[in-house]
C-alpha positions as a printed Julia matrix, in Angstrom:
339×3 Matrix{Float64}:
  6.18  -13.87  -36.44
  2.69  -14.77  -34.8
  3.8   -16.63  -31.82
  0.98  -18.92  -30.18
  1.44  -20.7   -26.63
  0.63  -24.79  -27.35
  1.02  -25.85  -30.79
 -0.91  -29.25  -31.68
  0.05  -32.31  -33.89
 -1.82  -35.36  -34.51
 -0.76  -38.62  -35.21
 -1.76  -40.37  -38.17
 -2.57  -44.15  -38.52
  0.34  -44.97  -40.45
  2.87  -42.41  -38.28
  1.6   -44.72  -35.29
  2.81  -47.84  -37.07
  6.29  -46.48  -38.19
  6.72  -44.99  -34.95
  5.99  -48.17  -33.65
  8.03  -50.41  -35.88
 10.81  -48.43  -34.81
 10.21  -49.11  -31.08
 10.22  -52.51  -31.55
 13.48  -52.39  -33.21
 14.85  -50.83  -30.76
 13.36  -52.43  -28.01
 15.27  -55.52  -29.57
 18.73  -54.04  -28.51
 17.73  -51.68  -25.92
 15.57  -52.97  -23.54
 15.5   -49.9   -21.0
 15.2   -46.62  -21.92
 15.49  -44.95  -18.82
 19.25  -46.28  -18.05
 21.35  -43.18  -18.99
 24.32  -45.06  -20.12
 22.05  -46.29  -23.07
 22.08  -42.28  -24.39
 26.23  -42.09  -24.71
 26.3   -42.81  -28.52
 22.62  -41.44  -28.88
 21.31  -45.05  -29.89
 17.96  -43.49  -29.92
 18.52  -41.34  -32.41
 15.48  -39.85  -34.07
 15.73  -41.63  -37.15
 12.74  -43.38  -36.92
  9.81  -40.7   -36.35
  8.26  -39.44  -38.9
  9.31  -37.02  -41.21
  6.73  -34.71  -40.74
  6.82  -35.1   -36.96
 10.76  -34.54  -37.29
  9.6   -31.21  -39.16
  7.43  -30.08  -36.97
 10.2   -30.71  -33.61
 12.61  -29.24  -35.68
 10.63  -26.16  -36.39
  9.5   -25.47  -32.78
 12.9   -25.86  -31.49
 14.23  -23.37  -34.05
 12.09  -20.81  -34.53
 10.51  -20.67  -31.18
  7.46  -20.0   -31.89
  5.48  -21.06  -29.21
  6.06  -21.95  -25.22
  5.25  -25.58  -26.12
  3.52  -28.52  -28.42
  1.02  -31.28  -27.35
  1.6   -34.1   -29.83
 -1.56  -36.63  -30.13
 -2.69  -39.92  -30.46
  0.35  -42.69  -29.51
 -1.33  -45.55  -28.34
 -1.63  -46.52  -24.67
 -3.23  -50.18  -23.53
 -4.75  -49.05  -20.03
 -4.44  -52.69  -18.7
 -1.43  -53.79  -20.36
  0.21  -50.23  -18.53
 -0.35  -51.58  -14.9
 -1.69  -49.64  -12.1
 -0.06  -46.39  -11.3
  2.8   -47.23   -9.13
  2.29  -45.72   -5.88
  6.05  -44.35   -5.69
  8.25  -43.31   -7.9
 10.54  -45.8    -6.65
  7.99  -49.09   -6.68
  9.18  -51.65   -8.9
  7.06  -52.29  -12.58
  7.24  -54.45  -15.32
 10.0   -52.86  -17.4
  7.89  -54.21  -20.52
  4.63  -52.35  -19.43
  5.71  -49.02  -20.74
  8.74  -49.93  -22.75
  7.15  -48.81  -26.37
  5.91  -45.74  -24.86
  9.05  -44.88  -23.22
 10.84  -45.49  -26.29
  8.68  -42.64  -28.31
  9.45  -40.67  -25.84
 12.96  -41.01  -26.11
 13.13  -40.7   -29.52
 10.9   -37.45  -29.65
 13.61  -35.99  -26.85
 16.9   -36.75  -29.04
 14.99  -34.95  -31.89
 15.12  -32.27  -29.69
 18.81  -32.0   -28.37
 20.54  -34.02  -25.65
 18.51  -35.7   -23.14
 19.85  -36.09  -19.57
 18.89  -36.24  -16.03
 19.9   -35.52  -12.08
 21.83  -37.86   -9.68
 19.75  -36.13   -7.02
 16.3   -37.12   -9.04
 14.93  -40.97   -8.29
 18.36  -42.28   -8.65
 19.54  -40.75  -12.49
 17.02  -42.35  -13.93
 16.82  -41.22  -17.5
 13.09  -41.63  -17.85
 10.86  -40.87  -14.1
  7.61  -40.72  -12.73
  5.56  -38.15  -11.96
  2.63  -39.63  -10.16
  0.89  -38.94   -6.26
  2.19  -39.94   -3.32
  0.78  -41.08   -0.27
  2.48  -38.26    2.33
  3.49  -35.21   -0.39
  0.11  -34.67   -1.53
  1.15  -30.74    0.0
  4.51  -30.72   -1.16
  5.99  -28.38   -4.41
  6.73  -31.2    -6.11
  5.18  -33.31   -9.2
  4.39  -36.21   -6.55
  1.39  -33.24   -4.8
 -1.98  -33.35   -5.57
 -4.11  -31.42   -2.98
 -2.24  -28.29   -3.45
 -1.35  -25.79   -6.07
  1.62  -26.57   -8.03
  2.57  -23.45   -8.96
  4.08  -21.84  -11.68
  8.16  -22.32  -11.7
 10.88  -23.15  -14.47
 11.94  -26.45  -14.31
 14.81  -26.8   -12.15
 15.0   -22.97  -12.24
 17.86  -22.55   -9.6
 20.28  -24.58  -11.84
 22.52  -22.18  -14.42
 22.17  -25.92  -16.41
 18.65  -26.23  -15.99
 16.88  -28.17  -19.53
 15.89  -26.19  -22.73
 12.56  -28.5   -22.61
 10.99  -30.48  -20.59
  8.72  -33.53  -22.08
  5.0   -35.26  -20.27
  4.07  -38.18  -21.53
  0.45  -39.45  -20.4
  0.44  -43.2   -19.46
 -2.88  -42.53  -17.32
 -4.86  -39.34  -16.89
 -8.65  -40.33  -16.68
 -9.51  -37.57  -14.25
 -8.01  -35.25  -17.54
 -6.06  -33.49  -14.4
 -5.11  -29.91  -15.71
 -1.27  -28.92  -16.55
 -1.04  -24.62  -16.79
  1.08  -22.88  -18.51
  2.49  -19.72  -19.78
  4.64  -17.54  -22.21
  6.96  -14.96  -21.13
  6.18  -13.3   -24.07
  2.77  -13.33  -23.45
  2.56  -10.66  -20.54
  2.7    -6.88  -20.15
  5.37   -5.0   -18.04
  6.27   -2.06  -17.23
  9.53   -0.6   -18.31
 10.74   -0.45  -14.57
  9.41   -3.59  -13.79
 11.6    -5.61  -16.25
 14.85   -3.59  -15.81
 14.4    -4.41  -12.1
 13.64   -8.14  -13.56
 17.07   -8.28  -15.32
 19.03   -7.27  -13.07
 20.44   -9.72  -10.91
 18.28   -9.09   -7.7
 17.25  -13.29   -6.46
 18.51  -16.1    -5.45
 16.51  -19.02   -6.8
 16.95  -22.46   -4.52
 17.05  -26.17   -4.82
 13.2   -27.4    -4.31
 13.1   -30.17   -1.73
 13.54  -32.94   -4.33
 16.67  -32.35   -5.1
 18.39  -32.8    -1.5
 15.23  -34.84    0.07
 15.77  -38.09   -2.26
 19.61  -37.91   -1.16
 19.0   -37.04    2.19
 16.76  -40.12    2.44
 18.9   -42.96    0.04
 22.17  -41.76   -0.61
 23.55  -39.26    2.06
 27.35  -39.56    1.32
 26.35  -38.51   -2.46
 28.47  -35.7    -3.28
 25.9   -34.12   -5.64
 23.99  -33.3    -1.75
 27.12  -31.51   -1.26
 26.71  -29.41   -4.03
 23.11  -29.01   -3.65
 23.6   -27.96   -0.05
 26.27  -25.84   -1.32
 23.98  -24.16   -3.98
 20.69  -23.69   -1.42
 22.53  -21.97    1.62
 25.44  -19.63   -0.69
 23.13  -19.39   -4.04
 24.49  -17.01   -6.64
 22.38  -14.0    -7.23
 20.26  -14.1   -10.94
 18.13  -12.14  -12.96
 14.78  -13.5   -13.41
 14.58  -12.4   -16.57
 17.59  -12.26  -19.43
 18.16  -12.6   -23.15
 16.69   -9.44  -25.47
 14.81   -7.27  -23.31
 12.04   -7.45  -26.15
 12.09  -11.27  -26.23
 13.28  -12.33  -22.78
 13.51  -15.84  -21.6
 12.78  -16.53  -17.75
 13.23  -18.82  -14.83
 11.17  -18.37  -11.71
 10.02  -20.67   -8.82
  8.66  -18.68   -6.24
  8.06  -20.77   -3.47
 11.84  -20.96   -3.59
 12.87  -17.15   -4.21
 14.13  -14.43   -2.06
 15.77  -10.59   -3.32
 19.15  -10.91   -2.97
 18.58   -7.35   -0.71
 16.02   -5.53    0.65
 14.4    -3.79   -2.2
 10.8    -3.8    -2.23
 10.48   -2.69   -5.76
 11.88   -5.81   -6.66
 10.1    -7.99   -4.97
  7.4    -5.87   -5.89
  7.87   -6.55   -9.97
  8.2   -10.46   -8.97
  4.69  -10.65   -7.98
  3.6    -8.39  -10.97
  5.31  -10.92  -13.44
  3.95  -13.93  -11.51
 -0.12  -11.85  -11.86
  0.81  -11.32  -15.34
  1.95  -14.94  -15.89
 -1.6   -16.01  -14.02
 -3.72  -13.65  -16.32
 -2.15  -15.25  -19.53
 -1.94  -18.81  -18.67
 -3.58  -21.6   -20.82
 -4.95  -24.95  -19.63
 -3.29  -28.19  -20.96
 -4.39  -31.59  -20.36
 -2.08  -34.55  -20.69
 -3.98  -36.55  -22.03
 -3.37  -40.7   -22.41
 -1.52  -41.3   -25.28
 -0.53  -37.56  -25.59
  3.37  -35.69  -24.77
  3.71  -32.1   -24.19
  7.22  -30.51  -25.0
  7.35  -27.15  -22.94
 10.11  -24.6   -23.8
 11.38  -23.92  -20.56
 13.37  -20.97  -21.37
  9.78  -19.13  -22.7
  7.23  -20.93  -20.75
  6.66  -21.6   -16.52
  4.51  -24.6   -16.14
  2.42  -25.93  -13.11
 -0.58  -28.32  -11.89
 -4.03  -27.45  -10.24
 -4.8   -29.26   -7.32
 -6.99  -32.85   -7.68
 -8.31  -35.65   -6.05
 -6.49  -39.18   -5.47
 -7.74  -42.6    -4.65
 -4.13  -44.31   -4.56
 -5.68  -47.37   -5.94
 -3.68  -47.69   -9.34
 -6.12  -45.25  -11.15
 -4.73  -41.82  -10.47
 -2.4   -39.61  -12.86
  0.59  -41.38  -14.34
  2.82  -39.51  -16.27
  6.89  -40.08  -17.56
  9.24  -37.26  -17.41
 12.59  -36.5   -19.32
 14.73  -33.48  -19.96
 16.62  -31.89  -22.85
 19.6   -29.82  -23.14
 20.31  -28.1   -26.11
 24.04  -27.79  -24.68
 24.92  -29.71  -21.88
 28.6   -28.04  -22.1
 26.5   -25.08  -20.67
 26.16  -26.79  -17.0
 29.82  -27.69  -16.69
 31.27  -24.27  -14.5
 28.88  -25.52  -11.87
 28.13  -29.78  -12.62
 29.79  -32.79  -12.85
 28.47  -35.06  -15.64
 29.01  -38.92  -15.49
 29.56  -40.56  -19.08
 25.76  -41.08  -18.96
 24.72  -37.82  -19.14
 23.7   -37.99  -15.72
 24.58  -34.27  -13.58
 25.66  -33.79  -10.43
């Protein structure tokens, strides 16, 4: 099978307009996408898109064939959108983004079973990834003047997604998204036994416990958090079919589980490897990337903000091909919210 990194699909005229018929029917009964409780009996169910667009979901989740898929051309009114918040948290017109919200849920239960994190702007199904005044250093998708570098999403978490979906609302500065495919770089033989063994301890990134710490600090999910950043279990960074691995990585938030320099050693070598192969992807308005996050890492080159409602605006969700997978280490309300 030839595998290639970012597949492309392009919306037609008249996929646009049954996309969009759907999201208005929807919209009619459910007004918020980004309320979990709304996903229990999958009411967004993916009968609406497209049947070629179906096809082509289908067939990158099955086969996987590549580490992800930009799909094209949904419409987005730049001043009917608003001004990029300038928190994640600032309230918005509900009806602003509501039909682009609601392709993007319908292109994640194509996929498999969305959900999202108590310890993540308050379980909200659907978040924002934009810049924020005060993190523009931080590891996070709310940085801008600093390298975001390569990681798996949520890479410390045994029930971390299968994919990860960016939808552009507003990207005029075409701010670069990287990425890469594990099966994309060379290793040595010793360097990927070392890299499946289970050598590192992979940690909660701030967001996880700072939001709680800040909001909510009787939540128990900052228990478990807490629990999971200062006694982490020890993981391979690598695992699956030593030919065909999968991978989850987040450096900044790594350590060997002992002192064995060849292992730390091999991290860096995948992480130069994963730098030498990486493609750039720009989230485009109007456009989603899918990103397998069992073959790809993903990350952000630095860029320059105004904070004055022009700046990068993108909405995030998650997918779980089995959410039973999380449950030895997660509680999961009735909204498919974890904690």
């Amino acid at each position: 099978m030839i595998e290639e990194t970012v597949l492309q699909y392009e919306l037609s005229d008249a996929e646009v307009s049954r996309i969009r018929e759907e999201a208005a029917r929807l919209a009619a009964s459910l007004p918020d996408p980004a309320d979990p409780a709304r996903y229990v009996d999958n009411r967004f169910a993916d009968a609406g898109l497209p049947p070629c667009l179906k096809d082509f979901l289908e067939r990158f989740r099955r086969t996987e064939s590549a580490a992800g898929l930009l799909i094209h051309g949904f419409p987005v009114d730049d001043s009917a959108v608003g001004p990029t918040p300038g928190h994640w948290d600032q309230p918005t017109d509900p009806a602003a983004t509501l039909e682009q919200e609601l392709f993007l849920a319908m292109c994640a239960t194509a996929l498999g079973d969305p959900f999202t994190w108590s310890t993540l702007q308050l379980g909200r199904m659907i978040q924002n990834i934009l810049p924020i005044r005060g993190d523009e250093e931080r590891q996070s998708g709310h940085g801008s003047a600093t390298l975001l570098e390569f990681h798996t999403e949520d890479g410390f978490h045994p029930g971390r997604c299968d994919y990860l979906l960016l939808f552009g609302i507003r990207n005029h500065d075409r701010v670069p998204t990287i990425l890469a495919s594990v099966r994309d770089v060379k290793l040595s033989r010793e360097d990927l036994a070392l890299l499946m063994r289970p050598l590192f301890h992979i940690l909660p990134d701030d967001e996880h416990i700072r939001q709680l710490q800040l909001r909510h600090p009787d939540h128990p999910a900052l228990a478990r958090m807490e629990q999971m950043l200062h006694s982490p279990d020890a993981v391979p960074v690598l695992f699956g079919d030593p030919d065909r691995p999968y991978l989850r990585i987040d450096l900044p938030f790594m350590r060997c589980v002992s002192d064995e320099p060849a292992a730390e050693r091999a991290v860096y070598t995948l992480m130069a490897e994963l730098e030498r192969v990486q493609h750039t992807v720009v989230v485009e308005q109007g456009s989603l990337l899918i990103v397998d996050n069992y073959l790809a890492v993903h990350g952000r080159k630095p860029y320059p903000v105004r904070y004055d409602g022009s700046d990068r605006w993108l909405k995030r969700m998650i997918v779980s091909r089995d959410l039973r997978k999380a449950a030895p280490v997660s509680r999961m309300t009735r909204g498919r919210v974890l904690f």
